[in-house]
Amino acid sequence: MSNAILPVYGPSEVVFERGEGVRLFDSNGRGYLDFIAGIAVNSLGHAHPALVRALSEQAGKLWHVSNMYRIPGQERLAQRYADLTFADRVFFTNSGAEAIEASIKIARRYHWSRGEPERIKILSFTGSFHGRTYAGINAGGQDKYREGFGPRMPGFETLPFGDHDALRQAVVQPDVAAVLIEPVQGEGGVRETPEACLRALRQLCSETGVLLIYDEVQCGAGRTGQLFHYQWVDGAEPDILAAAKGIGGGFPMGACLATEAAASGMAKGVHGSTFGGGPLAMAVGNAVLDILSEDGFLEGVRRVSSTFTQGLESLRDRYPDLVLKVTGRGLLRGLKLSFDPVVLRGELAERGLLVGSAGDQVLRLAPPLIVTDDDVLEAVRIIDDALSAEARARAAGGGA
Ligand SMILES: *Cc1c(COP(=O)(O)O)cnc(C)c1O
């Protein structure tokens, strides 16, 4: 392995050469069922013909012109996201962290432009993850990502996840600009925020004039069975929403969606990106949305999700000492284990199933949205085999 790479990653030894649908193939030709999908990115699987076509066609015409010029694909995709969501305005980025940056800037600028420049504070929650930029780690609810990077930026406060009293006290502070929340926490342990809490949070924000920002970088793009997760919950629309990962299907892109009112502080020259919203990303982004918004596609996601849920619940029933809880929603799921998920992750890869892990001893599962019932049943069977081996090893006294 090359040692010229900054040592911030710890990749496993396997090298993948190609992918097709839900499967990845390594350099020895061995196939794997991909239930992590580049961390919830390959929403339509690998080498989807429609995405390959969109990208190749655009690649032969025009790659980049910058936002000095109009980009028709960008205008079209912005309008489509506006038509399909709460949003009136869309800003395109290259990543999730940049979509968070845009969200925070839009929120602060909103208050500034209304004559309340002191309202800068972003409230977030423990366990949350909002990307690795400087603002992202300051907004994020995990101290470890800030360690060694200087003092905490002013204007950020982390509240205990699920502590309604703390939230009610914090939100009325006169310097609060916005509440930033992942409707389903990914990295932090695949934790869903109860729908009643999202509704109450929306109400609290409306009462106090605080903007509500959803980080749907991981749980959006159809992953929980709606185009965006908030669409499950009546009366809980955000003012601003950050998206990325799955909306590009594997091509780097993100988006910040906002209402006309929330975006009212933004004007020419106030924010920007050299690459954001470029022709290649927009060609792929439109092709991804063609499929996500196809009649019946999200119903299909919900149907296969329910098969997946039953399978995962059966694992918890069969191995109550190993699997403590099934978490998450739709095709963003967690198995909270009584032991280190990284150990099980290795065992599963040996058996041909790729999964991830998350905080709080959780095995993270995020397959492409095109998985079939057979795929999820196969994945559940492989996990069952690995858990059964773990249980036997423990019974023999050799368990970890
Ligand atoms: C991955 C992720 C981000 C950061 O996205 P990048 O594309 O890695 O910058 C932000 N928020 C959430 C919830 C994420 O899962």
Tab-separated table of C-alpha atoms and ligand atoms in Angstrom:
chain	number	residue	atom	x	y	z
A	1	MET	CA	0.000	0.000	0.000
A	2	SER	CA	1.279	3.466	-0.871
A	3	ASN	CA	2.635	5.392	2.087
A	4	ALA	CA	2.518	8.713	0.245
A	5	ILE	CA	-1.113	9.080	1.292
A	6	LEU	CA	-1.826	11.236	4.333
A	7	PRO	CA	-2.446	8.564	6.969
A	8	VAL	CA	-6.000	9.604	7.854
A	9	TYR	CA	-7.689	6.504	6.434
A	10	GLY	CA	-7.382	2.853	7.313
A	11	PRO	CA	-8.656	1.009	4.263
A	12	SER	CA	-8.973	-2.768	4.240
A	13	GLU	CA	-6.619	-4.747	1.971
A	14	VAL	CA	-9.157	-5.692	-0.690
A	15	VAL	CA	-9.014	-3.771	-3.986
A	16	PHE	CA	-12.187	-3.494	-6.028
A	17	GLU	CA	-11.954	-3.424	-9.775
A	18	ARG	CA	-15.501	-3.024	-10.950
A	19	GLY	CA	-19.075	-2.946	-9.812
A	20	GLU	CA	-22.426	-3.907	-11.226
A	21	GLY	CA	-25.699	-3.138	-9.474
A	22	VAL	CA	-25.509	-4.299	-5.860
A	23	ARG	CA	-22.247	-6.230	-6.411
A	24	LEU	CA	-18.591	-5.278	-6.291
A	25	PHE	CA	-15.814	-7.429	-7.747
A	26	ASP	CA	-12.252	-7.499	-6.411
A	27	SER	CA	-9.039	-7.875	-8.399
A	28	ASN	CA	-9.298	-11.677	-8.090
A	29	GLY	CA	-12.774	-11.628	-9.609
A	30	ARG	CA	-14.525	-12.414	-6.327
A	31	GLY	CA	-17.987	-10.881	-5.973
A	32	TYR	CA	-19.329	-9.119	-2.875
A	33	LEU	CA	-22.790	-7.945	-1.944
A	34	ASP	CA	-22.359	-4.213	-1.279
A	35	PHE	CA	-24.461	-3.176	1.722
A	36	ILE	CA	-22.600	0.034	2.466
A	37	ALA	CA	-22.613	1.548	-1.059
A	38	GLY	CA	-19.695	3.919	-0.598
A	39	ILE	CA	-21.300	5.103	2.662
A	40	ALA	CA	-24.819	5.640	1.312
A	41	VAL	CA	-23.530	7.223	-1.894
A	42	ASN	CA	-24.111	4.669	-4.675
A	43	SER	CA	-27.858	5.069	-4.352
A	44	LEU	CA	-28.544	3.340	-7.673
A	45	GLY	CA	-25.794	0.761	-7.316
A	46	HIS	CA	-22.663	0.502	-9.411
A	47	ALA	CA	-22.424	1.297	-13.121
A	48	HIS	CA	-26.139	2.013	-13.512
A	49	PRO	CA	-26.629	2.194	-17.307
A	50	ALA	CA	-28.639	5.436	-17.165
A	51	LEU	CA	-25.948	7.165	-15.094
A	52	VAL	CA	-23.121	5.826	-17.223
A	53	ARG	CA	-24.929	7.137	-20.295
A	54	ALA	CA	-25.622	10.566	-18.776
A	55	LEU	CA	-22.008	10.984	-17.679
A	56	SER	CA	-20.435	9.740	-20.921
A	57	GLU	CA	-22.692	11.843	-23.104
A	58	GLN	CA	-21.916	14.970	-21.108
A	59	ALA	CA	-18.196	14.107	-20.981
A	60	GLY	CA	-18.066	14.228	-24.771
A	61	LYS	CA	-19.641	17.693	-24.860
A	62	LEU	CA	-18.587	19.953	-22.000
A	63	TRP	CA	-17.014	19.408	-18.586
A	64	HIS	CA	-16.715	22.777	-16.957
A	65	VAL	CA	-17.452	26.440	-17.554
A	66	SER	CA	-17.786	27.755	-13.946
A	67	ASN	CA	-20.709	29.757	-12.630
A	68	MET	CA	-19.565	32.736	-14.689
A	69	TYR	CA	-21.906	31.214	-17.266
A	70	ARG	CA	-25.379	29.759	-17.169
A	71	ILE	CA	-25.505	25.984	-16.781
A	72	PRO	CA	-28.826	24.678	-18.140
A	73	GLY	CA	-28.543	21.337	-16.319
A	74	GLN	CA	-28.119	23.254	-13.047
A	75	GLU	CA	-31.165	25.447	-13.688
A	76	ARG	CA	-33.199	22.368	-14.484
A	77	LEU	CA	-32.084	20.325	-11.460
A	78	ALA	CA	-32.646	23.260	-9.085
A	79	GLN	CA	-36.186	23.693	-10.405
A	80	ARG	CA	-36.896	19.976	-10.104
A	81	TYR	CA	-35.727	19.871	-6.466
A	82	ALA	CA	-37.775	22.988	-5.757
A	83	ASP	CA	-40.857	21.359	-7.317
A	84	LEU	CA	-40.403	18.158	-5.305
A	85	THR	CA	-39.642	19.677	-1.885
A	86	PHE	CA	-40.280	22.570	0.528
A	87	ALA	CA	-37.520	24.570	-1.151
A	88	ASP	CA	-37.597	27.607	-3.440
A	89	ARG	CA	-33.829	28.013	-3.859
A	90	VAL	CA	-30.998	25.544	-4.411
A	91	PHE	CA	-27.230	25.989	-4.184
A	92	PHE	CA	-25.081	23.165	-5.562
A	93	THR	CA	-21.843	22.029	-3.925
A	94	ASN	CA	-19.320	19.232	-4.411
A	95	SER	CA	-19.770	17.513	-1.059
A	96	GLY	CA	-21.888	17.189	2.052
A	97	ALA	CA	-19.607	19.336	4.177
A	98	GLU	CA	-19.940	22.184	1.683
A	99	ALA	CA	-23.726	21.831	1.745
A	100	ILE	CA	-23.517	22.239	5.543
A	101	GLU	CA	-21.251	25.282	5.159
A	102	ALA	CA	-23.770	26.839	2.782
A	103	SER	CA	-26.623	26.056	5.203
A	104	ILE	CA	-24.852	27.750	8.103
A	105	LYS	CA	-23.906	30.783	6.041
A	106	ILE	CA	-27.455	31.158	4.700
A	107	ALA	CA	-28.867	30.964	8.248
A	108	ARG	CA	-26.486	33.555	9.713
A	109	ARG	CA	-26.913	35.861	6.759
A	110	TYR	CA	-30.700	35.656	7.101
A	111	HIS	CA	-30.567	37.127	10.596
A	112	TRP	CA	-27.859	39.617	9.660
A	113	SER	CA	-29.928	40.931	6.766
A	114	ARG	CA	-32.895	41.372	9.110
A	115	GLY	CA	-30.890	43.576	11.440
A	116	GLU	CA	-30.016	40.897	13.992
A	117	PRO	CA	-26.309	40.283	13.370
A	118	GLU	CA	-25.860	38.895	16.901
A	119	ARG	CA	-27.863	35.804	15.967
A	120	ILE	CA	-25.031	33.516	14.912
A	121	LYS	CA	-25.319	30.461	17.142
A	122	ILE	CA	-25.907	27.052	15.603
A	123	LEU	CA	-27.403	24.498	18.008
A	124	SER	CA	-26.669	20.855	17.256
A	125	PHE	CA	-26.833	17.520	19.075
A	126	THR	CA	-24.456	15.009	20.610
A	127	GLY	CA	-23.503	12.188	18.270
A	128	SER	CA	-24.257	14.246	15.169
A	129	PHE	CA	-21.898	14.404	12.201
A	130	HIS	CA	-21.841	17.358	9.831
A	131	GLY	CA	-18.652	16.860	7.823
A	132	ARG	CA	-14.961	17.616	8.261
A	133	THR	CA	-14.623	21.280	7.330
A	134	TYR	CA	-13.833	23.661	10.165
A	135	ALA	CA	-17.451	24.724	10.602
A	136	GLY	CA	-18.568	21.116	10.142
A	137	ILE	CA	-16.458	19.813	13.026
A	138	ASN	CA	-17.516	22.754	15.190
A	139	ALA	CA	-21.175	22.038	14.488
A	140	GLY	CA	-20.686	18.280	14.886
A	141	GLY	CA	-21.582	16.589	18.146
A	142	GLN	CA	-18.409	14.553	18.570
A	143	ASP	CA	-15.464	16.089	20.415
A	144	LYS	CA	-12.941	13.694	18.845
A	145	TYR	CA	-13.233	15.381	15.440
A	146	ARG	CA	-12.223	18.753	16.944
A	147	GLU	CA	-9.285	17.524	19.004
A	148	GLY	CA	-6.040	19.273	18.134
A	149	PHE	CA	-7.635	21.741	15.771
A	150	GLY	CA	-7.564	24.781	17.983
A	151	PRO	CA	-10.226	26.393	20.102
A	152	ARG	CA	-13.868	25.739	19.398
A	153	MET	CA	-15.239	28.335	17.008
A	154	PRO	CA	-17.627	30.784	18.601
A	155	GLY	CA	-21.261	30.425	17.649
A	156	PHE	CA	-21.757	26.690	18.126
A	157	GLU	CA	-23.364	24.760	20.971
A	158	THR	CA	-23.991	21.033	21.249
A	159	LEU	CA	-27.025	19.817	23.191
A	160	PRO	CA	-27.643	16.321	24.558
A	161	PHE	CA	-29.574	14.229	21.991
A	162	GLY	CA	-33.153	13.754	23.187
A	163	ASP	CA	-33.013	16.300	26.047
A	164	HIS	CA	-36.076	18.435	25.343
A	165	ASP	CA	-35.617	20.729	28.355
A	166	ALA	CA	-32.058	21.583	27.385
A	167	LEU	CA	-33.257	22.383	23.873
A	168	ARG	CA	-36.135	24.541	25.089
A	169	GLN	CA	-33.753	26.545	27.281
A	170	ALA	CA	-31.074	26.896	24.616
A	171	VAL	CA	-33.281	27.916	21.724
A	172	VAL	CA	-34.580	31.074	23.422
A	173	GLN	CA	-31.079	32.541	23.850
A	174	PRO	CA	-30.992	35.814	21.899
A	175	ASP	CA	-27.923	34.782	19.854
A	176	VAL	CA	-29.376	31.615	18.318
A	177	ALA	CA	-29.539	31.512	14.517
A	178	ALA	CA	-30.520	27.944	13.745
A	179	VAL	CA	-30.964	24.400	14.962
A	180	LEU	CA	-29.050	21.860	12.891
A	181	ILE	CA	-30.170	18.224	13.096
A	182	GLU	CA	-29.835	14.956	11.215
A	183	PRO	CA	-33.389	13.558	11.138
A	184	VAL	CA	-31.688	10.154	11.191
A	185	GLN	CA	-28.161	10.247	12.597
A	186	GLY	CA	-25.808	8.229	10.383
A	187	GLU	CA	-22.240	8.271	11.685
A	188	GLY	CA	-23.371	8.691	15.304
A	189	GLY	CA	-25.044	5.281	15.408
A	190	VAL	CA	-27.974	5.260	12.933
A	191	ARG	CA	-30.430	6.887	15.339
A	192	GLU	CA	-33.816	8.103	14.150
A	193	THR	CA	-35.234	11.250	15.724
A	194	PRO	CA	-38.826	10.448	16.744
A	195	GLU	CA	-41.360	12.110	14.431
A	196	ALA	CA	-43.073	13.858	17.347
A	197	CYS	CA	-39.726	15.455	18.256
A	198	LEU	CA	-39.211	16.800	14.734
A	199	ARG	CA	-42.711	18.265	14.807
A	200	ALA	CA	-42.126	19.850	18.229
A	201	LEU	CA	-38.765	21.165	17.078
A	202	ARG	CA	-40.360	22.768	14.022
A	203	GLN	CA	-42.904	24.463	16.245
A	204	LEU	CA	-40.270	25.662	18.694
A	205	CYS	CA	-38.198	27.154	15.865
A	206	SER	CA	-41.213	28.897	14.358
A	207	GLU	CA	-42.134	30.396	17.733
A	208	THR	CA	-38.632	31.731	18.350
A	209	GLY	CA	-37.717	32.838	14.834
A	210	VAL	CA	-34.867	30.324	14.778
A	211	LEU	CA	-34.226	28.594	11.451
A	212	LEU	CA	-34.440	24.812	11.219
A	213	ILE	CA	-31.724	23.067	9.193
A	214	TYR	CA	-31.918	19.371	8.362
A	215	ASP	CA	-28.725	17.556	7.519
A	216	GLU	CA	-30.058	14.920	5.120
A	217	VAL	CA	-26.677	14.247	3.552
A	218	GLN	CA	-26.954	10.592	4.571
A	219	CYS	CA	-30.664	9.956	5.198
A	220	GLY	CA	-31.941	11.849	2.132
A	221	ALA	CA	-32.012	10.878	-1.558
A	222	GLY	CA	-34.710	8.253	-1.093
A	223	ARG	CA	-32.814	6.263	1.516
A	224	THR	CA	-35.621	6.034	4.060
A	225	GLY	CA	-38.368	5.662	1.449
A	226	GLN	CA	-39.146	9.328	0.781
A	227	LEU	CA	-37.099	11.600	-1.465
A	228	PHE	CA	-36.115	13.356	1.772
A	229	HIS	CA	-36.742	11.887	5.182
A	230	TYR	CA	-38.636	14.929	6.511
A	231	GLN	CA	-41.399	14.114	4.020
A	232	TRP	CA	-42.485	11.303	6.342
A	233	VAL	CA	-43.473	13.866	8.963
A	234	ASP	CA	-46.404	16.236	8.518
A	235	GLY	CA	-45.743	19.694	9.874
A	236	ALA	CA	-41.965	19.377	10.174
A	237	GLU	CA	-40.591	21.036	7.057
A	238	PRO	CA	-37.200	22.667	7.480
A	239	ASP	CA	-36.156	26.147	6.369
A	240	ILE	CA	-32.876	24.815	4.989
A	241	LEU	CA	-31.746	21.308	4.041
A	242	ALA	CA	-28.300	19.941	3.221
A	243	ALA	CA	-28.097	17.010	0.806
A	244	ALA	CA	-25.229	15.163	-0.870
A	245	LYS	CA	-24.064	11.516	-0.937
A	246	GLY	CA	-26.918	9.666	-2.717
A	247	ILE	CA	-28.161	12.568	-4.861
A	248	GLY	CA	-25.098	12.171	-7.100
A	249	GLY	CA	-25.208	8.365	-7.206
A	250	GLY	CA	-21.396	8.266	-6.898
A	251	PHE	CA	-20.523	11.483	-8.701
A	252	PRO	CA	-19.377	14.078	-6.139
A	253	MET	CA	-22.151	16.591	-5.611
A	254	GLY	CA	-24.162	18.198	-2.849
A	255	ALA	CA	-26.985	20.683	-2.569
A	256	CYS	CA	-28.288	23.190	-0.093
A	257	LEU	CA	-32.050	23.692	-0.358
A	258	ALA	CA	-33.772	26.685	1.219
A	259	THR	CA	-37.066	28.510	1.313
A	260	GLU	CA	-37.277	31.923	-0.311
A	261	ALA	CA	-37.491	33.525	3.150
A	262	ALA	CA	-34.501	31.660	4.621
A	263	ALA	CA	-32.430	32.504	1.547
A	264	SER	CA	-33.427	36.162	1.617
A	265	GLY	CA	-30.038	37.328	2.884
A	266	MET	CA	-28.186	35.807	-0.056
A	267	ALA	CA	-27.330	37.992	-3.030
A	268	LYS	CA	-24.881	38.145	-5.891
A	269	GLY	CA	-21.312	37.586	-4.700
A	270	VAL	CA	-22.231	36.496	-1.176
A	271	HIS	CA	-21.344	32.822	-1.672
A	272	GLY	CA	-20.061	30.628	-4.467
A	273	SER	CA	-18.150	27.604	-5.704
A	274	THR	CA	-15.861	27.069	-8.685
A	275	PHE	CA	-16.979	23.512	-9.360
A	276	GLY	CA	-20.414	23.387	-7.730
A	277	GLY	CA	-23.280	22.732	-10.122
A	278	GLY	CA	-20.968	21.942	-13.044
A	279	PRO	CA	-22.174	20.238	-16.223
A	280	LEU	CA	-20.890	16.730	-15.375
A	281	ALA	CA	-22.387	16.677	-11.875
A	282	MET	CA	-25.660	18.137	-13.109
A	283	ALA	CA	-25.968	15.579	-15.919
A	284	VAL	CA	-25.590	12.777	-13.380
A	285	GLY	CA	-27.712	14.539	-10.753
A	286	ASN	CA	-30.599	14.898	-13.192
A	287	ALA	CA	-30.287	11.243	-14.212
A	288	VAL	CA	-30.335	10.154	-10.546
A	289	LEU	CA	-33.427	12.259	-9.897
A	290	ASP	CA	-35.135	10.844	-13.019
A	291	ILE	CA	-35.015	7.460	-11.325
A	292	LEU	CA	-35.670	8.507	-7.718
A	293	SER	CA	-38.779	10.393	-8.858
A	294	GLU	CA	-40.019	7.670	-11.227
A	295	ASP	CA	-43.506	6.418	-10.446
A	296	GLY	CA	-43.268	3.550	-7.979
A	297	PHE	CA	-39.537	3.794	-7.272
A	298	LEU	CA	-39.838	4.975	-3.666
A	299	GLU	CA	-42.716	2.532	-3.075
A	300	GLY	CA	-40.252	-0.161	-4.128
A	301	VAL	CA	-37.725	1.143	-1.591
A	302	ARG	CA	-40.398	0.966	1.119
A	303	ARG	CA	-41.383	-2.556	0.127
A	304	VAL	CA	-37.839	-3.938	0.196
A	305	SER	CA	-37.209	-1.997	3.426
A	306	SER	CA	-39.991	-3.904	5.133
A	307	THR	CA	-38.458	-7.242	4.069
A	308	PHE	CA	-35.116	-5.956	5.377
A	309	THR	CA	-36.682	-4.859	8.678
A	310	GLN	CA	-38.245	-8.274	9.234
A	311	GLY	CA	-34.934	-9.982	8.491
A	312	LEU	CA	-32.996	-7.727	10.852
A	313	GLU	CA	-35.588	-8.113	13.613
A	314	SER	CA	-35.326	-11.885	13.230
A	315	LEU	CA	-31.571	-11.615	13.847
A	316	ARG	CA	-32.236	-9.722	17.057
A	317	ASP	CA	-34.731	-12.404	18.107
A	318	ARG	CA	-32.293	-15.221	17.356
A	319	TYR	CA	-29.203	-13.629	18.926
A	320	PRO	CA	-30.489	-11.418	21.758
A	321	ASP	CA	-27.080	-11.496	23.490
A	322	LEU	CA	-25.270	-10.254	20.385
A	323	VAL	CA	-27.826	-7.981	18.673
A	324	LEU	CA	-29.326	-5.563	21.175
A	325	LYS	CA	-31.419	-3.408	18.876
A	326	VAL	CA	-32.330	-2.727	15.257
A	327	THR	CA	-32.104	1.010	14.543
A	328	GLY	CA	-32.645	3.447	11.678
A	329	ARG	CA	-35.252	3.484	8.967
A	330	GLY	CA	-35.758	2.236	5.419
A	331	LEU	CA	-32.422	1.320	3.884
A	332	LEU	CA	-30.326	3.149	6.476
A	333	ARG	CA	-30.150	0.593	9.269
A	334	GLY	CA	-28.084	-0.223	12.269
A	335	LEU	CA	-27.611	-3.329	14.367
A	336	LYS	CA	-26.579	-2.272	17.847
A	337	LEU	CA	-24.256	-5.024	19.000
A	338	SER	CA	-22.959	-6.127	22.378
A	339	PHE	CA	-19.458	-6.350	20.862
A	340	ASP	CA	-17.169	-4.437	18.496
A	341	PRO	CA	-18.914	-4.080	15.108
A	342	VAL	CA	-15.535	-3.825	13.371
A	343	VAL	CA	-14.869	-7.484	14.253
A	344	LEU	CA	-18.158	-8.564	12.691
A	345	ARG	CA	-17.549	-6.314	9.695
A	346	GLY	CA	-14.364	-8.245	8.913
A	347	GLU	CA	-16.153	-11.579	9.327
A	348	LEU	CA	-18.893	-10.448	6.947
A	349	ALA	CA	-16.415	-9.291	4.301
A	350	GLU	CA	-14.813	-12.771	4.453
A	351	ARG	CA	-18.271	-14.144	3.734
A	352	GLY	CA	-18.843	-11.778	0.813
A	353	LEU	CA	-20.937	-9.040	2.445
A	354	LEU	CA	-19.690	-5.451	2.743
A	355	VAL	CA	-21.096	-3.351	5.580
A	356	GLY	CA	-20.018	-0.351	7.632
A	357	SER	CA	-19.944	0.567	11.267
A	358	ALA	CA	-21.025	3.628	13.195
A	359	GLY	CA	-20.651	5.049	16.682
A	360	ASP	CA	-22.282	3.414	19.691
A	361	GLN	CA	-21.261	-0.161	18.650
A	362	VAL	CA	-23.495	-0.181	15.616
A	363	LEU	CA	-23.101	-2.201	12.441
A	364	ARG	CA	-24.209	0.134	9.641
A	365	LEU	CA	-26.153	-1.109	6.621
A	366	ALA	CA	-26.871	1.167	3.662
A	367	PRO	CA	-27.369	-0.850	0.477
A	368	PRO	CA	-28.113	0.723	-2.905
A	369	LEU	CA	-31.817	1.578	-3.226
A	370	ILE	CA	-32.128	-0.893	-6.109
A	371	VAL	CA	-31.700	-3.950	-3.859
A	372	THR	CA	-34.227	-6.730	-4.276
A	373	ASP	CA	-35.902	-8.892	-1.655
A	374	ASP	CA	-33.490	-11.685	-2.625
A	375	ASP	CA	-30.492	-9.398	-2.021
A	376	VAL	CA	-31.637	-8.370	1.446
A	377	LEU	CA	-32.515	-11.949	2.372
A	378	GLU	CA	-29.053	-13.042	1.215
A	379	ALA	CA	-27.450	-10.299	3.328
A	380	VAL	CA	-29.502	-11.308	6.368
A	381	ARG	CA	-28.506	-14.957	5.847
A	382	ILE	CA	-24.805	-14.031	5.715
A	383	ILE	CA	-25.109	-11.969	8.904
A	384	ASP	CA	-27.000	-14.874	10.488
A	385	ASP	CA	-24.121	-17.257	9.602
A	386	ALA	CA	-21.525	-14.904	11.061
A	387	LEU	CA	-23.528	-14.320	14.262
A	388	SER	CA	-24.086	-18.047	14.603
A	389	ALA	CA	-20.306	-18.630	14.375
A	390	GLU	CA	-19.752	-15.881	16.961
A	391	ALA	CA	-22.328	-17.453	19.299
A	392	ARG	CA	-20.695	-20.884	18.925
A	393	ALA	CA	-17.247	-19.443	19.616
A	394	ARG	CA	-18.600	-17.826	22.779
A	395	ALA	CA	-20.311	-21.003	23.916
A	396	ALA	CA	-16.953	-22.787	23.480
A	397	GLY	CA	-15.365	-20.124	25.673
A	398	GLY	CA	-13.397	-18.513	22.882
A	399	GLY	CA	-15.709	-15.562	22.228
A	400	ALA	CA	-14.290	-12.075	22.113
B	1	LIG	C1	-21.159	12.267	5.099
B	1	LIG	C2	-21.889	13.296	5.860
B	1	LIG	C3	-21.502	14.654	5.807
B	1	LIG	C4	-20.271	15.128	5.082
B	1	LIG	O1	-20.321	14.844	3.729
B	1	LIG	P1	-18.939	14.879	2.884
B	1	LIG	O2	-19.409	14.656	1.483
B	1	LIG	O3	-18.072	13.780	3.412
B	1	LIG	O4	-18.339	16.212	3.081
B	1	LIG	C5	-22.284	15.570	6.490
B	1	LIG	N1	-23.378	15.185	7.171
B	1	LIG	C6	-23.775	13.893	7.243
B	1	LIG	C7	-25.009	13.538	7.989
B	1	LIG	C8	-23.036	12.907	6.593
B	1	LIG	O5	-23.416	11.630	6.690
